Coordinates of N, CA and C in Angstrom, one line a residue:
M1 N 0.8 -1.2 0.0 CA 0.0 0.0 0.0 C 0.9 1.2 0.0
A2 N 0.6 2.2 -0.8 CA 1.3 3.4 -1.0 C 1.1 4.3 0.2
D3 N 2.2 4.9 0.8 CA 2.2 5.7 1.9 C 1.9 7.2 1.5
T4 N 2.4 7.6 0.4 CA 2.3 9.0 0.0 C 1.8 9.1 -1.4
A5 N 1.5 10.3 -1.9 CA 1.0 10.5 -3.3 C 2.2 10.1 -4.2
L6 N 3.4 10.4 -3.8 CA 4.6 10.1 -4.6 C 4.7 8.5 -4.8
D7 N 4.5 7.9 -3.6 CA 4.6 6.4 -3.6 C 3.5 5.8 -4.5
A8 N 2.3 6.4 -4.4 CA 1.2 5.9 -5.2 C 1.4 6.2 -6.7
L9 N 2.1 7.3 -7.1 CA 2.4 7.5 -8.5 C 3.4 6.5 -9.0
I10 N 4.4 6.3 -8.2 CA 5.5 5.3 -8.6 C 4.9 3.9 -8.7
E11 N 4.0 3.5 -7.8 CA 3.3 2.2 -8.0 C 2.4 2.1 -9.2
A12 N 1.8 3.2 -9.5 CA 0.9 3.3 -10.7 C 1.8 3.1 -12.0
L13 N 2.9 3.8 -12.0 CA 3.8 3.8 -13.2 C 4.4 2.4 -13.3
R14 N 4.6 1.6 -12.2 CA 5.1 0.3 -12.3 C 4.2 -0.7 -13.0
R15 N 2.9 -0.3 -13.1 CA 2.0 -1.2 -13.8 C 2.2 -1.3 -15.3
L16 N 2.9 -0.3 -15.9 CA 3.2 -0.2 -17.3 C 4.2 -1.4 -17.6
P17 N 4.0 -2.0 -18.8 CA 4.9 -3.1 -19.2 C 6.4 -2.6 -19.4
G18 N 7.3 -3.3 -18.8 CA 8.7 -3.0 -18.9 C 9.2 -1.9 -18.0
V19 N 8.3 -1.5 -17.1 CA 8.7 -0.4 -16.2 C 8.9 -1.0 -14.8
G20 N 10.1 -1.0 -14.3 CA 10.4 -1.5 -13.0 C 10.4 -0.3 -12.0
Q21 N 10.9 -0.6 -10.8 CA 10.9 0.4 -9.7 C 11.7 1.6 -10.0
K22 N 13.0 1.4 -10.5 CA 13.9 2.5 -10.8 C 13.3 3.4 -12.0
S23 N 12.8 2.8 -13.0 CA 12.2 3.5 -14.1 C 11.0 4.3 -13.7
A24 N 10.2 3.7 -12.9 CA 9.0 4.4 -12.4 C 9.4 5.6 -11.5
Q25 N 10.4 5.4 -10.7 CA 10.9 6.6 -9.9 C 11.4 7.7 -10.8
R26 N 12.2 7.3 -11.8 CA 12.8 8.4 -12.7 C 11.6 9.1 -13.4
V27 N 10.6 8.4 -13.9 CA 9.5 9.1 -14.6 C 8.8 10.0 -13.6
A28 N 8.5 9.5 -12.4 CA 7.7 10.3 -11.4 C 8.5 11.5 -11.0
F29 N 9.8 11.4 -10.7 CA 10.6 12.5 -10.3 C 10.7 13.5 -11.5
H30 N 10.8 13.0 -12.7 CA 10.9 13.9 -13.9 C 9.6 14.7 -14.0
L31 N 8.5 14.0 -14.0 CA 7.2 14.7 -14.2 C 7.0 15.8 -13.1
L32 N 7.3 15.4 -11.9 CA 7.0 16.3 -10.7 C 8.0 17.5 -10.7
Q33 N 9.3 17.2 -11.1 CA 10.3 18.3 -11.0 C 10.3 19.1 -12.2
H34 N 10.2 18.5 -13.4 CA 10.4 19.3 -14.7 C 9.2 19.5 -15.6
D35 N 8.1 18.8 -15.4 CA 7.0 18.8 -16.3 C 5.7 18.6 -15.6
R36 N 5.3 19.4 -14.7 CA 4.0 19.3 -14.0 C 2.8 19.4 -15.0
D37 N 3.0 20.3 -16.0 CA 1.9 20.5 -17.0 C 1.8 19.2 -17.7
G38 N 2.9 18.5 -18.1 CA 2.8 17.3 -18.8 C 2.2 16.2 -17.9
A39 N 2.5 16.2 -16.6 CA 1.9 15.2 -15.7 C 0.4 15.4 -15.7
R40 N -0.1 16.7 -15.6 CA -1.5 16.9 -15.6 C -2.2 16.5 -16.9
R41 N -1.5 16.8 -18.1 CA -2.0 16.4 -19.4 C -2.1 14.8 -19.5
L42 N -1.1 14.2 -19.0 CA -1.0 12.7 -19.0 C -2.2 12.1 -18.1
A43 N -2.3 12.7 -16.9 CA -3.4 12.2 -16.1 C -4.8 12.4 -16.7
H44 N -5.0 13.6 -17.3 CA -6.3 13.9 -18.0 C -6.5 12.9 -19.1
A45 N -5.5 12.7 -20.0 CA -5.6 11.9 -21.1 C -5.9 10.4 -20.7
L46 N -5.3 9.9 -19.7 CA -5.5 8.6 -19.2 C -7.0 8.5 -18.6
D47 N -7.4 9.5 -17.9 CA -8.7 9.5 -17.4 C -9.8 9.5 -18.5
V48 N -9.6 10.3 -19.5 CA -10.6 10.4 -20.6 C -10.5 9.1 -21.4
A49 N -9.4 8.5 -21.7 CA -9.3 7.3 -22.4 C -9.9 6.1 -21.7
A50 N -9.7 6.0 -20.4 CA -10.2 5.0 -19.6 C -11.8 5.1 -19.5
E51 N -12.3 6.3 -19.6 CA -13.7 6.5 -19.6 C -14.4 6.2 -21.0
R52 N -13.7 6.6 -22.1 CA -14.4 6.6 -23.4 C -14.0 5.4 -24.3
V53 N -12.8 4.9 -24.1 CA -12.4 3.8 -25.1 C -12.9 2.5 -24.6
H54 N -13.4 1.7 -25.5 CA -13.9 0.4 -25.3 C -13.6 -0.5 -26.5
H55 N -14.1 -1.7 -26.5 CA -13.9 -2.6 -27.7 C -15.0 -2.5 -28.7
C56 N -14.6 -2.5 -30.0 CA -15.5 -2.5 -31.1 C -16.4 -3.7 -31.0
A57 N -17.7 -3.5 -31.3 CA -18.6 -4.6 -31.3 C -18.4 -5.7 -32.4
R58 N -17.7 -5.3 -33.4 CA -17.4 -6.3 -34.5 C -16.1 -6.9 -34.5
C59 N -15.0 -6.1 -34.2 CA -13.7 -6.7 -34.3 C -12.9 -6.7 -33.0
H60 N -13.4 -6.1 -32.0 CA -12.8 -6.0 -30.7 C -11.6 -5.1 -30.5
T61 N -11.3 -4.3 -31.5 CA -10.2 -3.3 -31.3 C -10.7 -2.2 -30.4
F62 N -9.8 -1.3 -30.1 CA -10.2 -0.1 -29.3 C -10.9 1.0 -30.1
T63 N -11.9 1.5 -29.6 CA -12.7 2.6 -30.3 C -13.5 3.4 -29.3
E64 N -13.9 4.6 -29.7 CA -14.8 5.4 -28.8 C -16.2 5.2 -29.3
D65 N -16.4 4.6 -30.5 CA -17.7 4.3 -31.0 C -18.2 2.9 -30.8
E66 N -19.4 2.6 -31.1 CA -19.9 1.2 -31.0 C -19.1 0.3 -31.9
V67 N -18.9 0.8 -33.2 CA -18.2 0.1 -34.2 C -17.1 1.0 -34.7
C68 N -15.9 0.4 -34.8 CA -14.7 1.2 -35.1 C -14.7 1.7 -36.6
P69 N -13.9 2.8 -36.9 CA -13.8 3.3 -38.2 C -13.5 2.3 -39.3
V70 N -12.6 1.3 -39.0 CA -12.2 0.3 -40.0 C -13.4 -0.6 -40.3
C71 N -14.1 -1.0 -39.3 CA -15.3 -1.9 -39.6 C -16.4 -1.1 -40.4
R72 N -16.5 0.2 -40.2 CA -17.5 1.0 -40.8 C -17.1 1.4 -42.3
D73 N -15.8 1.3 -42.6 CA -15.3 1.8 -43.9 C -15.8 0.9 -45.1
P74 N -16.7 1.5 -45.9 CA -17.2 0.7 -47.0 C -16.2 0.3 -48.1
E75 N -15.0 1.0 -48.0 CA -13.9 0.7 -49.0 C -13.1 -0.5 -48.6
R76 N -13.3 -1.0 -47.4 CA -12.5 -2.2 -47.0 C -13.1 -3.5 -47.6
D77 N -12.2 -4.4 -47.9 CA -12.6 -5.7 -48.5 C -13.1 -6.7 -47.4
A78 N -14.5 -6.8 -47.3 CA -15.1 -7.6 -46.3 C -14.9 -9.1 -46.5
R79 N -14.3 -9.5 -47.7 CA -14.0 -10.9 -47.9 C -12.8 -11.4 -47.2
L80 N -11.9 -10.4 -46.8 CA -10.7 -10.7 -46.1 C -10.8 -10.4 -44.6
L81 N -10.5 -11.3 -43.7 CA -10.5 -11.1 -42.3 C -9.1 -11.5 -41.7
C82 N -8.4 -10.5 -41.2 CA -7.1 -10.7 -40.6 C -7.2 -10.8 -39.1
V83 N -6.7 -11.9 -38.6 CA -6.8 -12.2 -37.1 C -5.5 -11.8 -36.5
V84 N -5.6 -10.9 -35.5 CA -4.4 -10.4 -34.8 C -4.6 -10.6 -33.3
E85 N -3.5 -10.6 -32.5 CA -3.6 -10.8 -31.1 C -4.1 -9.6 -30.3
T86 N -3.7 -8.4 -30.7 CA -3.9 -7.2 -29.9 C -4.2 -6.0 -30.8
P87 N -4.9 -5.0 -30.2 CA -5.0 -3.7 -31.0 C -3.7 -3.1 -31.5
A88 N -2.6 -3.3 -30.8 CA -1.3 -2.8 -31.2 C -0.9 -3.6 -32.5
D89 N -1.1 -4.9 -32.6 CA -0.8 -5.6 -33.8 C -1.6 -5.1 -35.0
Q90 N -2.9 -4.8 -34.7 CA -3.7 -4.2 -35.8 C -3.2 -2.9 -36.3
H91 N -2.8 -2.1 -35.3 CA -2.3 -0.8 -35.6 C -1.0 -0.9 -36.5
A92 N -0.1 -1.8 -36.1 CA 1.1 -2.0 -36.9 C 0.8 -2.4 -38.4
L93 N -0.2 -3.3 -38.5 CA -0.6 -3.7 -39.9 C -1.2 -2.6 -40.7
E94 N -2.0 -1.8 -40.0 CA -2.6 -0.6 -40.7 C -1.5 0.4 -41.1
R95 N -0.5 0.6 -40.3 CA 0.6 1.5 -40.6 C 1.3 1.1 -41.8
S96 N 1.4 -0.2 -42.1 CA 2.1 -0.8 -43.2 C 1.4 -0.3 -44.5
G97 N 0.1 -0.1 -44.5 CA -0.6 0.3 -45.7 C -0.8 -0.8 -46.7
G98 N -0.4 -2.1 -46.4 CA -0.5 -3.2 -47.3 C -1.7 -4.0 -47.2
Y99 N -2.6 -3.7 -46.3 CA -3.8 -4.6 -46.1 C -5.1 -3.7 -46.1
R100 N -6.1 -4.1 -46.9 CA -7.3 -3.3 -47.0 C -8.6 -4.1 -46.6
G101 N -8.4 -5.2 -45.9 CA -9.5 -6.0 -45.5 C -9.9 -5.6 -44.1
L102 N -10.7 -6.5 -43.4 CA -11.2 -6.2 -42.1 C -10.3 -7.0 -41.1
Y103 N -10.6 -6.8 -39.8 CA -9.8 -7.4 -38.7 C -10.7 -8.1 -37.7
F104 N -10.1 -9.0 -37.0 CA -10.6 -9.6 -35.7 C -9.5 -9.6 -34.7
V105 N -9.7 -8.9 -33.6 CA -8.6 -8.8 -32.6 C -9.0 -9.8 -31.4
L106 N -8.1 -10.7 -31.2 CA -8.3 -11.8 -30.2 C -8.2 -11.3 -28.8
M107 N -7.4 -10.3 -28.5 CA -7.2 -9.8 -27.2 C -6.4 -10.8 -26.4
G108 N -5.4 -11.5 -27.1 CA -4.5 -12.4 -26.4 C -4.2 -13.6 -27.3
R109 N -3.6 -14.6 -26.7 CA -3.3 -15.8 -27.4 C -3.4 -17.0 -26.5
L110 N -3.6 -18.2 -27.0 CA -3.7 -19.4 -26.2 C -2.4 -19.6 -25.4
S111 N -2.6 -19.9 -24.1 CA -1.5 -20.2 -23.2 C -1.9 -21.1 -22.1
P112 N -2.0 -22.4 -22.5 CA -2.5 -23.4 -21.5 C -1.8 -23.3 -20.2
L113 N -0.5 -23.1 -20.1 CA 0.3 -23.0 -18.9 C -0.2 -21.9 -18.0
D114 N -0.7 -20.8 -18.6 CA -1.3 -19.7 -17.9 C -2.8 -19.8 -17.7
G115 N -3.4 -20.9 -18.1 CA -4.8 -21.1 -18.0 C -5.6 -20.3 -19.0
I116 N -5.0 -19.8 -20.1 CA -5.8 -19.0 -21.1 C -6.2 -20.0 -22.2
G117 N -7.5 -20.2 -22.4 CA -8.0 -21.1 -23.4 C -8.7 -20.4 -24.5
A118 N -9.4 -21.1 -25.4 CA -10.1 -20.6 -26.5 C -11.2 -19.6 -26.1
G119 N -11.9 -19.9 -25.0 CA -12.9 -19.0 -24.6 C -12.4 -17.6 -24.1
D120 N -11.2 -17.6 -23.6 CA -10.6 -16.4 -23.1 C -10.2 -15.4 -24.2
I121 N -9.9 -15.9 -25.4 CA -9.5 -15.0 -26.4 C -10.5 -14.8 -27.5
G122 N -11.7 -15.2 -27.3 CA -12.8 -15.0 -28.3 C -12.8 -15.8 -29.5
A123 N -12.4 -17.1 -29.4 CA -12.3 -18.0 -30.5 C -13.7 -18.2 -31.1
A124 N -14.7 -18.4 -30.2 CA -16.1 -18.6 -30.7 C -16.6 -17.4 -31.5
E125 N -16.4 -16.2 -31.0 CA -16.8 -15.0 -31.7 C -16.1 -14.9 -33.1
L126 N -14.8 -15.3 -33.1 CA -14.1 -15.3 -34.4 C -14.7 -16.2 -35.4
I127 N -15.0 -17.4 -35.0 CA -15.6 -18.4 -35.9 C -17.0 -18.0 -36.4
E128 N -17.7 -17.4 -35.5 CA -19.1 -16.9 -35.9 C -18.9 -15.7 -36.9
R129 N -18.0 -14.8 -36.6 CA -17.7 -13.7 -37.5 C -17.2 -14.2 -38.9
A130 N -16.3 -15.1 -38.9 CA -15.7 -15.6 -40.1 C -16.7 -16.5 -40.9
S131 N -17.8 -17.0 -40.3 CA -18.8 -17.8 -40.9 C -20.0 -17.0 -41.4
D132 N -19.8 -15.7 -41.5 CA -21.0 -14.9 -41.9 C -21.4 -15.0 -43.3
G133 N -20.7 -15.7 -44.1 CA -21.1 -15.8 -45.5 C -20.4 -14.8 -46.4
T134 N -19.8 -13.8 -45.9 CA -19.1 -12.8 -46.6 C -17.6 -13.1 -46.7
V135 N -17.1 -13.5 -45.5 CA -15.6 -13.8 -45.4 C -15.2 -15.0 -46.3
Q136 N -14.2 -14.8 -47.1 CA -13.7 -15.8 -48.0 C -12.4 -16.3 -47.6
E137 N -11.6 -15.5 -46.9 CA -10.3 -15.9 -46.5 C -10.0 -15.3 -45.1
V138 N -9.4 -16.1 -44.2 CA -9.0 -15.7 -42.9 C -7.5 -15.7 -42.8
I139 N -6.9 -14.6 -42.6 CA -5.4 -14.5 -42.5 C -5.0 -14.5 -41.0
L140 N -4.3 -15.5 -40.6 CA -3.9 -15.6 -39.2 C -2.5 -14.8 -39.1
A141 N -2.6 -13.7 -38.4 CA -1.4 -12.9 -38.2 C -1.0 -12.8 -36.7
T142 N -1.1 -14.0 -36.1 CA -0.6 -14.1 -34.7 C 0.9 -14.1 -34.7
S143 N 1.5 -13.9 -33.5 CA 2.9 -13.8 -33.4 C 3.6 -15.1 -33.7
F144 N 4.9 -15.1 -33.9 CA 5.6 -16.4 -34.1 C 6.2 -17.0 -32.9
T145 N 5.7 -16.7 -31.7 CA 6.1 -17.3 -30.5 C 5.4 -18.7 -30.4
A146 N 5.8 -19.4 -29.4 CA 5.2 -20.8 -29.2 C 3.7 -20.6 -29.0
E147 N 3.3 -19.6 -28.2 CA 1.8 -19.4 -28.0 C 1.1 -18.9 -29.2
G148 N 1.8 -18.1 -30.0 CA 1.2 -17.6 -31.2 C 1.0 -18.7 -32.2
E149 N 2.0 -19.6 -32.3 CA 1.9 -20.7 -33.2 C 0.8 -21.6 -32.8
V150 N 0.7 -21.9 -31.5 CA -0.4 -22.8 -31.0 C -1.8 -22.2 -31.3
T151 N -1.9 -20.9 -31.1 CA -3.1 -20.2 -31.4 C -3.5 -20.3 -32.8
A152 N -2.5 -20.0 -33.7 CA -2.8 -20.1 -35.2 C -3.2 -21.5 -35.6
H153 N -2.5 -22.5 -35.1 CA -2.9 -23.9 -35.4 C -4.3 -24.2 -35.0
A154 N -4.6 -23.9 -33.7 CA -5.9 -24.2 -33.2 C -7.0 -23.5 -34.0
L155 N -6.8 -22.2 -34.3 CA -7.8 -21.5 -35.0 C -7.9 -22.0 -36.4
A156 N -6.8 -22.3 -37.1 CA -6.8 -22.8 -38.4 C -7.7 -24.1 -38.5
Q157 N -7.5 -25.0 -37.6 CA -8.3 -26.2 -37.6 C -9.8 -25.9 -37.5
A158 N -10.1 -25.1 -36.6 CA -11.5 -24.7 -36.3 C -12.1 -24.0 -37.5
L159 N -11.4 -23.1 -38.2 CA -11.9 -22.4 -39.3 C -12.0 -23.2 -40.6
R160 N -11.0 -24.1 -40.8 CA -11.0 -25.0 -41.9 C -12.2 -26.0 -41.9
S161 N -12.5 -26.4 -40.6 CA -13.6 -27.3 -40.5 C -14.9 -26.7 -40.9
R162 N -15.0 -25.4 -41.0 CA -16.1 -24.6 -41.4 C -16.1 -24.4 -42.9
G163 N -15.0 -24.9 -43.6 CA -14.9 -24.7 -45.0 C -14.3 -23.4 -45.4
L164 N -13.7 -22.7 -44.5 CA -13.1 -21.4 -44.8 C -11.6 -21.6 -45.3
K165 N -11.2 -20.7 -46.2 CA -9.8 -20.7 -46.6 C -9.0 -19.9 -45.5
V166 N -8.0 -20.6 -45.0 CA -7.2 -20.0 -44.0 C -5.7 -19.9 -44.4
T167 N -5.1 -18.7 -44.3 CA -3.7 -18.5 -44.6 C -3.0 -18.0 -43.4
R168 N -1.7 -18.1 -43.4 CA -0.9 -17.6 -42.2 C 0.0 -16.5 -42.7
L169 N 0.2 -15.5 -41.9 CA 1.1 -14.4 -42.3 C 2.5 -15.0 -42.6
A170 N 3.1 -14.6 -43.7 CA 4.4 -15.1 -44.1 C 5.5 -14.6 -43.2
R171 N 6.6 -15.4 -43.2 CA 7.7 -15.0 -42.4 C 9.0 -15.4 -43.2
G172 N 10.1 -14.7 -43.0 CA 11.3 -15.0 -43.7 C 12.4 -14.0 -43.4
V173 N 13.3 -13.9 -44.3 CA 14.5 -13.1 -44.2 C 14.0 -11.6 -44.4
P174 N 14.3 -10.7 -43.4 CA 14.0 -9.3 -43.5 C 14.6 -8.7 -44.7
A175 N 13.9 -7.8 -45.4 CA 14.4 -7.0 -46.5 C 15.6 -6.2 -46.1
G176 N 16.7 -6.2 -46.9 CA 17.9 -5.4 -46.6 C 18.9 -6.1 -45.7
S177 N 18.6 -7.4 -45.3 CA 19.5 -8.1 -44.4 C 20.5 -8.9 -45.1
E178 N 21.6 -9.2 -44.5 CA 22.6 -10.1 -45.0 C 22.3 -11.5 -44.4
I179 N 22.3 -12.5 -45.3 CA 21.9 -13.9 -44.8 C 22.8 -14.4 -43.7
E180 N 24.1 -14.1 -43.8 CA 25.0 -14.6 -42.8 C 24.7 -14.1 -41.4
Y181 N 23.9 -13.0 -41.2 CA 23.6 -12.4 -39.9 C 22.2 -12.7 -39.5
V182 N 21.4 -13.4 -40.3 CA 20.1 -13.8 -39.9 C 20.1 -15.1 -39.1
D183 N 19.2 -15.1 -38.1 CA 19.2 -16.3 -37.2 C 18.8 -17.6 -38.0
L184 N 19.2 -18.7 -37.5 CA 19.0 -20.0 -38.3 C 17.5 -20.3 -38.4
G185 N 16.8 -20.1 -37.3 CA 15.3 -20.4 -37.4 C 14.6 -19.6 -38.5
T186 N 15.0 -18.3 -38.6 CA 14.4 -17.5 -39.7 C 14.8 -18.0 -41.1
I187 N 16.0 -18.4 -41.2 CA 16.5 -18.9 -42.5 C 15.7 -20.2 -42.8
A188 N 15.6 -21.1 -41.9 CA 14.9 -22.4 -42.1 C 13.4 -22.2 -42.5
H189 N 12.7 -21.2 -41.8 CA 11.4 -20.9 -42.2 C 11.3 -20.3 -43.6
A190 N 12.2 -19.4 -43.9 CA 12.2 -18.8 -45.2 C 12.4 -19.8 -46.3
L191 N 13.2 -20.8 -46.1 CA 13.4 -21.9 -47.1 C 12.1 -22.7 -47.2
V192 N 11.5 -23.1 -46.1 CA 10.3 -23.9 -46.2 C 9.1 -23.1 -46.9
D193 N 9.0 -21.8 -46.5 CA 7.9 -21.0 -47.0 C 8.3 -20.2 -48.3
R194 N 9.3 -20.7 -49.0 CA 9.7 -19.9 -50.2 C 8.6 -20.0 -51.3
R195 N 8.7 -18.9 -52.2 CA 7.7 -18.9 -53.2 C 8.4 -18.9 -54.6

């Protein structure tokens, strides 16, 4: 339990991913000593976002509306449904400018060791959405971690059993890299997935 307002601030900052005790202290001291206006703006922005931002009724990304702008966009290709783990993943794909279909955000990935199953990530909602008669291809864009691979495999089986075309986000050697410096796992996958 925090003893002072400063302690409470440091503990609140520690809730951020990758922020430990020392980093939280540095941020708290910086805001209070050098940027009180920034601290007030940050507090206000967090308060407003926590109040207004919720999940899209169709894809589960973050939005202030019932349905997000991507889902409402008539220019998007509704035949393509890209499945990602988080709103941050969706944001990264959108920034690439290379995808014009719709999304489904799982809000996580399967992790049996942590007790996270299909029901916890919205697998049933995904299958229902993908089976709407409009979707022709589901692109699995989960991470390439062990949990992401398990999630992609389980979802692919469930979706294919519904007669849907399922593809996986490609992986391989990054553009501009020299092969001798690329890790062996990436090279192996690039060879297997070559076109």
